[in-house]
Each structure stands twice: as C-alpha cells, then as structure tokens.
PDB file of C-alpha atoms in Angstrom:
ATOM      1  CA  UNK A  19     -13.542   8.031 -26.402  1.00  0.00           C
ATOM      2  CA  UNK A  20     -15.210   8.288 -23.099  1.00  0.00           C
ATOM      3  CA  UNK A  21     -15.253  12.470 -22.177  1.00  0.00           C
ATOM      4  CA  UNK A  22     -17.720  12.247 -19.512  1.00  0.00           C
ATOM      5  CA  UNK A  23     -15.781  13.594 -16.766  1.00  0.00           C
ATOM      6  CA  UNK A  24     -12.035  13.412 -15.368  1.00  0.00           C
ATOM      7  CA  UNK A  25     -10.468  10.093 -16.122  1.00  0.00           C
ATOM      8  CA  UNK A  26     -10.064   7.744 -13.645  1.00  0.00           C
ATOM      9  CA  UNK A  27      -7.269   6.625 -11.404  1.00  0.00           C
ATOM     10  CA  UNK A  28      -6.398   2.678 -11.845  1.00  0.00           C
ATOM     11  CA  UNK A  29      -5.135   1.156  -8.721  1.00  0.00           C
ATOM     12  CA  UNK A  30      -3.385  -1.423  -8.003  1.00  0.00           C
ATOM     13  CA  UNK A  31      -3.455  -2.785  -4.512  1.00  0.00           C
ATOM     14  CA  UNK A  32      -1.887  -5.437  -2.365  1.00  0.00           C
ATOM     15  CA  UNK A  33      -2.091  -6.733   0.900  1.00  0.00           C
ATOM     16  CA  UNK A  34      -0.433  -9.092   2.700  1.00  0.00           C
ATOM     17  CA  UNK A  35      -0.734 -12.918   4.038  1.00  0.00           C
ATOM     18  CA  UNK A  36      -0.426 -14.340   7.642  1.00  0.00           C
ATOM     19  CA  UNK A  37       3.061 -13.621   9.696  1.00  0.00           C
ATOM     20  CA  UNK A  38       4.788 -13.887  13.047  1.00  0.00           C
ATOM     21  CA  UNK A  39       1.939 -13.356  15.428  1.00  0.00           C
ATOM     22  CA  UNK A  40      -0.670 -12.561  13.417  1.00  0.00           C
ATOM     23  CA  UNK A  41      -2.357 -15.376  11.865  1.00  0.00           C
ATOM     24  CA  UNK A  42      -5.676 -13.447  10.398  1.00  0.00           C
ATOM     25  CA  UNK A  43      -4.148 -10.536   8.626  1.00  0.00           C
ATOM     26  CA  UNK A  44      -6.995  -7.967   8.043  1.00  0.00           C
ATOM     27  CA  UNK A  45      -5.658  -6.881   5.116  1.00  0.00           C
ATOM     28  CA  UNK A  46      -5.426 -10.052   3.332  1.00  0.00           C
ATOM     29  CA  UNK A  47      -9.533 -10.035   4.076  1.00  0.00           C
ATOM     30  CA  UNK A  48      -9.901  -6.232   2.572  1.00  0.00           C
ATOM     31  CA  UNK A  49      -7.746  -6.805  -0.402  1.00  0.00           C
ATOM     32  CA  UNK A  50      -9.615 -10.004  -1.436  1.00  0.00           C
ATOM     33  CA  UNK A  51     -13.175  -8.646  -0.685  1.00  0.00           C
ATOM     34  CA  UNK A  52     -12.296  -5.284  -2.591  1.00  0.00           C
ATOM     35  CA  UNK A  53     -13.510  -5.852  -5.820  1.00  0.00           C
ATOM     36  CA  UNK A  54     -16.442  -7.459  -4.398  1.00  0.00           C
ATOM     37  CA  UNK A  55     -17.329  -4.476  -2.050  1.00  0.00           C
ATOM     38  CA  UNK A  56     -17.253  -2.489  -5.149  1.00  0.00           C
ATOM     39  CA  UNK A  57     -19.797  -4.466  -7.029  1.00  0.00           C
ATOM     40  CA  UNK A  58     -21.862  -4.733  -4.225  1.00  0.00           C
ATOM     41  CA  UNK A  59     -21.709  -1.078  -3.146  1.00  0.00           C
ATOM     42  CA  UNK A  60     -20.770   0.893  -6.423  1.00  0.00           C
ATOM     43  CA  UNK A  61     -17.402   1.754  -7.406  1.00  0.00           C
ATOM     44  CA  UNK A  62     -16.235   5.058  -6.191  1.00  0.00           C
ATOM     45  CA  UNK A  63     -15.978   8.382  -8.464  1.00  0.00           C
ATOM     46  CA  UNK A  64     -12.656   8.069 -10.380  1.00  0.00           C
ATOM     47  CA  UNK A  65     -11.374   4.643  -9.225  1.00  0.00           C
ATOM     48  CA  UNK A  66     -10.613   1.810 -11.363  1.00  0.00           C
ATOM     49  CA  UNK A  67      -9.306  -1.230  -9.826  1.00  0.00           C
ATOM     50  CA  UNK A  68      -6.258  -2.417 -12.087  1.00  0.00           C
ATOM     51  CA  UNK A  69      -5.408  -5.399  -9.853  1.00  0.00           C
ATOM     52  CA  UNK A  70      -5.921  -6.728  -6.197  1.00  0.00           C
ATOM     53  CA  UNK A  71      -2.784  -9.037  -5.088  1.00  0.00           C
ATOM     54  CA  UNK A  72      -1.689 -10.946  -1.465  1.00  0.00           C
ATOM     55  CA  UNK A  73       1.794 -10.576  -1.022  1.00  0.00           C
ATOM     56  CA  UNK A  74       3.796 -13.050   0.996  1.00  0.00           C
ATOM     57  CA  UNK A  75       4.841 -11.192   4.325  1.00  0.00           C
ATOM     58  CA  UNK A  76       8.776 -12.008   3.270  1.00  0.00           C
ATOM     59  CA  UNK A  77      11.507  -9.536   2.205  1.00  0.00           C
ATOM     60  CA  UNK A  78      13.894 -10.873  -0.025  1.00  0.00           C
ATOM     61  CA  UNK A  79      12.330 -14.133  -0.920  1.00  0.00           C
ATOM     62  CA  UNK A  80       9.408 -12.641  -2.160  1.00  0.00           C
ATOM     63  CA  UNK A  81      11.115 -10.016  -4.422  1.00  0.00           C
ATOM     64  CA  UNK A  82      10.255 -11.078  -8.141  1.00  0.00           C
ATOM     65  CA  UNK A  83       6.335 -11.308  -7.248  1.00  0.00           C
ATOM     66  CA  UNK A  84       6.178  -8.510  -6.155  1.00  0.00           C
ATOM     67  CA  UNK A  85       8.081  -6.940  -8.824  1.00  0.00           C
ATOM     68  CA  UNK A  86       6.149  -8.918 -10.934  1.00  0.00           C
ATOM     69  CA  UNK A  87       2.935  -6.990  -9.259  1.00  0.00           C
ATOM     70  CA  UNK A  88       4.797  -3.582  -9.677  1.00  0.00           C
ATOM     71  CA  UNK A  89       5.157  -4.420 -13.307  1.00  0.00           C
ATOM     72  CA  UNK A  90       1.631  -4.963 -14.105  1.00  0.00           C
ATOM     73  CA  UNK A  91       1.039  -1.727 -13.307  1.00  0.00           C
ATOM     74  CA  UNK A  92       2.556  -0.343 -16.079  1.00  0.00           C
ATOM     75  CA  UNK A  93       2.308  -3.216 -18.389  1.00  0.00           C
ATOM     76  CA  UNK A  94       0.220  -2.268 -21.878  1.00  0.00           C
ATOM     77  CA  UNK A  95      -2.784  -3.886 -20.266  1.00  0.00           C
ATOM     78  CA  UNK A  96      -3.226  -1.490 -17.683  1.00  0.00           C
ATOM     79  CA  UNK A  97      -2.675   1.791 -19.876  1.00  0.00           C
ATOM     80  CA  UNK A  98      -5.668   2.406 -21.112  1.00  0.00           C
ATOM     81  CA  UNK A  99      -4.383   5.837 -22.665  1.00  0.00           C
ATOM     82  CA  UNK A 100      -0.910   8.141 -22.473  1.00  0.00           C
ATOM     83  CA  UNK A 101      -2.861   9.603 -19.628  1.00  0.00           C
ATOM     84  CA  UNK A 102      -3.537   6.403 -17.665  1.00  0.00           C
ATOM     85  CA  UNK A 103      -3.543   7.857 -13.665  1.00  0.00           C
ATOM     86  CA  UNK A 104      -1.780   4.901 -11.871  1.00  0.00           C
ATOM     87  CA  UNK A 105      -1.405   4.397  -7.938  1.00  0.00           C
ATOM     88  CA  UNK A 106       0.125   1.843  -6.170  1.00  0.00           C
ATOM     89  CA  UNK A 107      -1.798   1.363  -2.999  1.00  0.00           C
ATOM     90  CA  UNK A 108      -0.221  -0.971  -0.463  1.00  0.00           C
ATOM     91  CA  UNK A 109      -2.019  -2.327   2.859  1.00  0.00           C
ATOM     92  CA  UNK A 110      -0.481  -3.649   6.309  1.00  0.00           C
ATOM     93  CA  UNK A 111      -1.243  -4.245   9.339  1.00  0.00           C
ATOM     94  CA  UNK A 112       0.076  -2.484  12.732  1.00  0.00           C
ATOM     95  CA  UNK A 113      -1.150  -5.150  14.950  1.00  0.00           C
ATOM     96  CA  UNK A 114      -0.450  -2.533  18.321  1.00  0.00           C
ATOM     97  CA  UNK A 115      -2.314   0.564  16.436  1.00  0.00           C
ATOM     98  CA  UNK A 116      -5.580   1.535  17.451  1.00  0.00           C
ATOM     99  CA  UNK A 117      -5.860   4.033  14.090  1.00  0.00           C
ATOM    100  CA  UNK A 118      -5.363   4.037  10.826  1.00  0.00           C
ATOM    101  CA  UNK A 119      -1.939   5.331   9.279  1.00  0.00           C
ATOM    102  CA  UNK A 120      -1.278   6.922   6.353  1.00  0.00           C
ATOM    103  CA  UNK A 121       2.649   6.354   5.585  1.00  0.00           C
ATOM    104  CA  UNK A 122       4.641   9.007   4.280  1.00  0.00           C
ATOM    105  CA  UNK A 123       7.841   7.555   4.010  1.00  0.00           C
ATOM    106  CA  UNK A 124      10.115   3.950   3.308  1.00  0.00           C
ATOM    107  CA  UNK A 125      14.090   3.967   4.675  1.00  0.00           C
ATOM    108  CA  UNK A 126      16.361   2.035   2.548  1.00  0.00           C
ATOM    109  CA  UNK A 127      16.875  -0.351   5.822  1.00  0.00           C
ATOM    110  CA  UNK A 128      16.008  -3.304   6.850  1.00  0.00           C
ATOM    111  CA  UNK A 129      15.741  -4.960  10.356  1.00  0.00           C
ATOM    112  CA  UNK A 130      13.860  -7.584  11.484  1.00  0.00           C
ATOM    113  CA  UNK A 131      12.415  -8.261  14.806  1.00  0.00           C
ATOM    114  CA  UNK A 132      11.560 -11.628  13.703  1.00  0.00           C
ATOM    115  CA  UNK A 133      12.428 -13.860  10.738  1.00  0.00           C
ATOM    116  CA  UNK A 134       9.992 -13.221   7.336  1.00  0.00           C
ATOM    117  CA  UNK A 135       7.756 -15.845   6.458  1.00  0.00           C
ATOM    118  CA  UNK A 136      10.553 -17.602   4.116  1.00  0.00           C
ATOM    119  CA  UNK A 137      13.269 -17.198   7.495  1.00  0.00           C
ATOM    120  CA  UNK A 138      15.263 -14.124   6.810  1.00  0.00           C
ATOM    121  CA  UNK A 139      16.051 -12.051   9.062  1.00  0.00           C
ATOM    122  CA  UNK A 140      18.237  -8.924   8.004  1.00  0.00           C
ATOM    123  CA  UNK A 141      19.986  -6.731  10.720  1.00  0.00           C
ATOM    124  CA  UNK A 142      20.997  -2.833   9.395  1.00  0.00           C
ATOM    125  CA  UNK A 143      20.983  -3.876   5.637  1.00  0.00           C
ATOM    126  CA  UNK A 144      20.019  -1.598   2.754  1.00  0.00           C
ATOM    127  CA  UNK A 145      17.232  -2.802   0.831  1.00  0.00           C
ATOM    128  CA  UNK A 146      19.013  -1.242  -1.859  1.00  0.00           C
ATOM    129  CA  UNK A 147      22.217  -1.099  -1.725  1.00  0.00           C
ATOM    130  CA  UNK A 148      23.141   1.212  -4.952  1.00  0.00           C
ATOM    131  CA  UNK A 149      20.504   3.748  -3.544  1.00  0.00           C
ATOM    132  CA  UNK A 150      22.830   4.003  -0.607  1.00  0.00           C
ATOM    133  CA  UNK A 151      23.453   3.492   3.169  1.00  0.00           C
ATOM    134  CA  UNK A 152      20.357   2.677   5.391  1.00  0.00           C
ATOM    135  CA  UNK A 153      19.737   6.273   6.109  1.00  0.00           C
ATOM    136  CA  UNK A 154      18.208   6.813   2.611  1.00  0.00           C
ATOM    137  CA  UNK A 155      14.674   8.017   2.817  1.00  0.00           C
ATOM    138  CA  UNK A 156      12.247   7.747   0.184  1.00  0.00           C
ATOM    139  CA  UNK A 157       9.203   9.701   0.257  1.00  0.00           C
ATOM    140  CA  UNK A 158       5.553   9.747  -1.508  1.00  0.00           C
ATOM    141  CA  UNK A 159       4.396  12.086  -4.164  1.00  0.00           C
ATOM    142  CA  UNK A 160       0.975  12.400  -3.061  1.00  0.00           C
ATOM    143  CA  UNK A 161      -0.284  14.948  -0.646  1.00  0.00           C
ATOM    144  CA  UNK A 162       0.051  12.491   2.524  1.00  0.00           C
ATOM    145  CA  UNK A 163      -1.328  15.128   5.083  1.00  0.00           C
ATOM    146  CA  UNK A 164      -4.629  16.473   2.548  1.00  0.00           C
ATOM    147  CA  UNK A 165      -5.292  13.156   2.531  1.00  0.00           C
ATOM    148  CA  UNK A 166      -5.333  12.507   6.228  1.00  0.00           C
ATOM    149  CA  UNK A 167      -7.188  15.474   6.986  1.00  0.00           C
ATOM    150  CA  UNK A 168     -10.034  14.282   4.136  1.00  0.00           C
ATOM    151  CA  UNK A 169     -10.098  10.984   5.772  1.00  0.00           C
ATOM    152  CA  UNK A 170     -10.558  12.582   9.212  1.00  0.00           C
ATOM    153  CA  UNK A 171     -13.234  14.960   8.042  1.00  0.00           C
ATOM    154  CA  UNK A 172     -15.220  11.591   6.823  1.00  0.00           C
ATOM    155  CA  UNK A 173     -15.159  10.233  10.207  1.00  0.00           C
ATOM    156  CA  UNK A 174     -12.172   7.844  10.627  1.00  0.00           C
ATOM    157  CA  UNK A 175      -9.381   7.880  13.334  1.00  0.00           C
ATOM    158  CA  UNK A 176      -6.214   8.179  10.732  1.00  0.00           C
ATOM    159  CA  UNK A 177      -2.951   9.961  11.449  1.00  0.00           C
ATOM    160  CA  UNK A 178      -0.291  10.779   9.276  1.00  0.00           C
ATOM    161  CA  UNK A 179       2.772   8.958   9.829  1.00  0.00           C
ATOM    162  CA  UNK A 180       7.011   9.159   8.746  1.00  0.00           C
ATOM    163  CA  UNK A 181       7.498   5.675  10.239  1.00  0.00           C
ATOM    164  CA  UNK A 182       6.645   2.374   8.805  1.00  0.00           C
ATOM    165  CA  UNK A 183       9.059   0.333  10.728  1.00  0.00           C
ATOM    166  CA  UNK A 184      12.206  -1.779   9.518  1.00  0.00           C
ATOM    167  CA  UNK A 185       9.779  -4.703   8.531  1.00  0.00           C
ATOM    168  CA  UNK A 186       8.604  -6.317   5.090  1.00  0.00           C
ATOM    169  CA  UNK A 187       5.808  -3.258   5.170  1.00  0.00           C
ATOM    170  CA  UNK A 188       8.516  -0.612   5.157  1.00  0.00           C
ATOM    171  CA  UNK A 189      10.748  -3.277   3.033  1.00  0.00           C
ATOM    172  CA  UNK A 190       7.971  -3.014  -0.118  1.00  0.00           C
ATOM    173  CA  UNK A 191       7.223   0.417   0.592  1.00  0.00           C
ATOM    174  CA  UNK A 192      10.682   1.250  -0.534  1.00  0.00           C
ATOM    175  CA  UNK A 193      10.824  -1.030  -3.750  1.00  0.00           C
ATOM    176  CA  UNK A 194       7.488   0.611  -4.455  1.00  0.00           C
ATOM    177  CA  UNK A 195       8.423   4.359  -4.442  1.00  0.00           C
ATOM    178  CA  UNK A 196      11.372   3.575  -6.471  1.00  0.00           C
ATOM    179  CA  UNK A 197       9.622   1.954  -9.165  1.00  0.00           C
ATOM    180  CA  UNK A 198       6.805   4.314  -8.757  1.00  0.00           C
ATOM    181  CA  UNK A 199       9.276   7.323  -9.038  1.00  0.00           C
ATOM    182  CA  UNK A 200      11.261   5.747 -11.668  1.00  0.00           C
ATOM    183  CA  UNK A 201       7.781   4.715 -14.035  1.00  0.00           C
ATOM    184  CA  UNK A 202       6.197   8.094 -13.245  1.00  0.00           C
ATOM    185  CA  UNK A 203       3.186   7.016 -11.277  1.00  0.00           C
ATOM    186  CA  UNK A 204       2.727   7.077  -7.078  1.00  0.00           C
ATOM    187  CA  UNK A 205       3.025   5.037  -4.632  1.00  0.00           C
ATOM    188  CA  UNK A 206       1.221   4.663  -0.781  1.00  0.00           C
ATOM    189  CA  UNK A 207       1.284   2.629   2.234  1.00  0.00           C
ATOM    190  CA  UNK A 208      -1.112   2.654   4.819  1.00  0.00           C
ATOM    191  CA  UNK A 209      -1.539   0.431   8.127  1.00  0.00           C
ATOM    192  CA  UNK A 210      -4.194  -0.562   9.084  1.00  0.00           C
ATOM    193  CA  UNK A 211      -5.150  -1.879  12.722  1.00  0.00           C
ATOM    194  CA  UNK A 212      -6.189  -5.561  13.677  1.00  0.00           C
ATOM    195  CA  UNK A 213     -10.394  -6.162  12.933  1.00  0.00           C
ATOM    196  CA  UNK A 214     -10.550  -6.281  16.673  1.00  0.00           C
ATOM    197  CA  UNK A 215      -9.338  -2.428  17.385  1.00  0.00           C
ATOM    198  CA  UNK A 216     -11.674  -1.648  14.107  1.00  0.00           C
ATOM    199  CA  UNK A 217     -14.112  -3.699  12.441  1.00  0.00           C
ATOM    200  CA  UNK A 218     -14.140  -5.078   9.146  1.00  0.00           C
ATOM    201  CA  UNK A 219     -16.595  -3.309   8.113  1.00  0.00           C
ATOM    202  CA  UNK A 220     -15.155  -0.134   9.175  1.00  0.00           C
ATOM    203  CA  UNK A 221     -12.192  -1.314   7.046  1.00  0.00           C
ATOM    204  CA  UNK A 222     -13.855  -2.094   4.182  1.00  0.00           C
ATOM    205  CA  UNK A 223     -15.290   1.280   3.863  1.00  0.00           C
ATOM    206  CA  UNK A 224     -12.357   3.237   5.094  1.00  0.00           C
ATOM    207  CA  UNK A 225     -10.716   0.951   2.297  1.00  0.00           C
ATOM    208  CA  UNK A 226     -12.778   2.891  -0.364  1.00  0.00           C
ATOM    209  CA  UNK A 227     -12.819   6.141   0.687  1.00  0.00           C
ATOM    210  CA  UNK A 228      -8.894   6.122   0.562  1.00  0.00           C
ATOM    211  CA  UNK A 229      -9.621   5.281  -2.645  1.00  0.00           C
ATOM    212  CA  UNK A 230     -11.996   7.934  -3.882  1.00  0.00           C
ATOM    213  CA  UNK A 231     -10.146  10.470  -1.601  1.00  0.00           C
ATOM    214  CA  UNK A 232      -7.012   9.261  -3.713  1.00  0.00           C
ATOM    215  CA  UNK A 233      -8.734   9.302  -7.100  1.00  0.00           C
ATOM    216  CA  UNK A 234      -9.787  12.714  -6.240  1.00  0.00           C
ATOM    217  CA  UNK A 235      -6.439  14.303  -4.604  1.00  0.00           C
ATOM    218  CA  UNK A 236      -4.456  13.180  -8.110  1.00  0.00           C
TER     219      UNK A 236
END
C-alpha cells in the first residue's frame, strides 16, 4: 500500500449552472476546467479529485441529484481505505462581491428573491423541517478562519464569512453539512465573484490552492 507520505484528501466538488441574472456562471467554468487545470498544471500535494459536478441553480427540484452527488461521496468507489479523507467542496457565485468568501455557515431557511431555475420560490420555509424552525444554524467542521488567513497569506482577497444568503447556495450548503455531519466527512462553501471583478485565471488558481490549503488543514 502506498506509505509515501500523508494520504490524500478526495474531493468532491460542484458548481453551479446559469440563474436569474447571471447567465455565465464562473463557477460552472472552474468546476468543468478543474480536472483539466490539474493535468495541465500538476495536481496539488494531498488532493484527489473524487468527482466534479454542475448543479442546477434550483432548491427543491433539484434535490435527488444532488443527493445523488452527496452520495457518491461516500459510495464504495470513492473509499479507497477506512481512512479515506473526504470533503465536500461547493462553489457559487456572489455576483455583487468583489472577494472571495469562505462560508462558515448554512440556516435551515429558505427565501427567495427570485424564483429557482425550475420556478420555486419559498418565503421563510425550513429546508428541513425535522431539523427545526428557520433559525437553525449549521456550521462547518473545518477551520474556516486558518483557512482564510492561508489563502490571504498566498495573495488572494478572501474574507471569512457567517452569511450565505437565503438562496439555492445557502439551500445546498445546509443539505451538505447535514449529510457531511451525519457520514463523518466535511463540508464547505465558498463564493466566488463574477470573472469580471476577478479573472478566470485568478479563479482557477485560487480554485486549487483552496484545495491544497484544504488537503493540508485536514
């Protein structure tokens, strides 16, 4: 069995596709090129990718894909040993941000300014309902604020934040740490700004040194 070294952390990451006033969604573009960029450039120390998926920007209507995503993450295929290292890594886009955010929290609520991309729109409901009202908070296990400040030290304008809105980004971020909590892996969200605020390449690399900042934080 390989002993070179600490074993690696498998991700599994997801974007999203096109929504309600925004039409290009960067993170579609880093999700899909992700794999490539790490063929082309070298993987990063301790990062293997499990899987690279586009979610539909929807809430409830896209449920059982991306449970179905969530799942693979755990599935037989992915554990390569008992000691598999798993992180869900989720990307979306803050189309008024001018920095990167790295999400430290989900609320169990959601509220839509605008309908998802399959027409709901939900006003003060729990995404949950047996995990309680809409107050419910859910937070990451991973250290949110090291990972900011290793992020920062590299160069890149990132923040910490506790707020990733009422939308379908705070919507999967809470069906994420659940499962995550409940399969005994992690979970993280981070938004991203528009390629016009920050370039894609900028993105692109920020993309992997979340990852080997990640892969080296676990």
């Amino acid at each position: 069995m390989g002993s070179e070294g600490p074993p690696s952390v498998t991700f599994h990451v997801t974007g999203f596709k096109k929504f309600h006033g925004v039409s290009d969604n960067p993170t579609e573009t880093i999700v899909r090129n992700l794999e490539e960029y790490f063929k082309n450039k070298g993987s990063p120390k301790g990062v293997s990718l499990g899987s690279c998926t586009i979610l539909e920007t929807a809430g409830q209507g896209a449920v059982v894909p991306l449970y179905q995503t969530l799942q693979c993450a755990v599935s037989k295929d992915f554990q390569q040993s008992d000691s598999s290292k798993v992180i869900l890594l989720h990307f979306g886009v803050n189309s008024g941000a001018t920095r990167f955010a790295i999400e430290h929290q989900a609320v169990n609520e959601a509220t839509f300014r605008c309908p998802d991309e399959m027409g709901w729109k939900p006003q003060k409901v729990s995404i949950i309902p047996s995990d309680g009202g809409i107050s419910k908070a859910r937070k990451t296990f991973l250290p949110v604020d090291e990972i900011t400040k290793s992020l920062a030290k590299m160069g890149y304008d990132v923040v910490t934040s506790d707020d990733a809105g009422r939308f379908v980004c705070n919507y999967v971020y809470y069906h994420s740490l659940r499962f995550a909590e409940q399969n005994g892996i992690k979970s993280l969200f981070v938004h991203v700004p528009l390629f016009q605020t920050i370039d894609k390449d900028t993105q692109m690399q920020f993309a992997a040194s979340l990852l080997e900042v990640l892969a080296s934080l676990y």
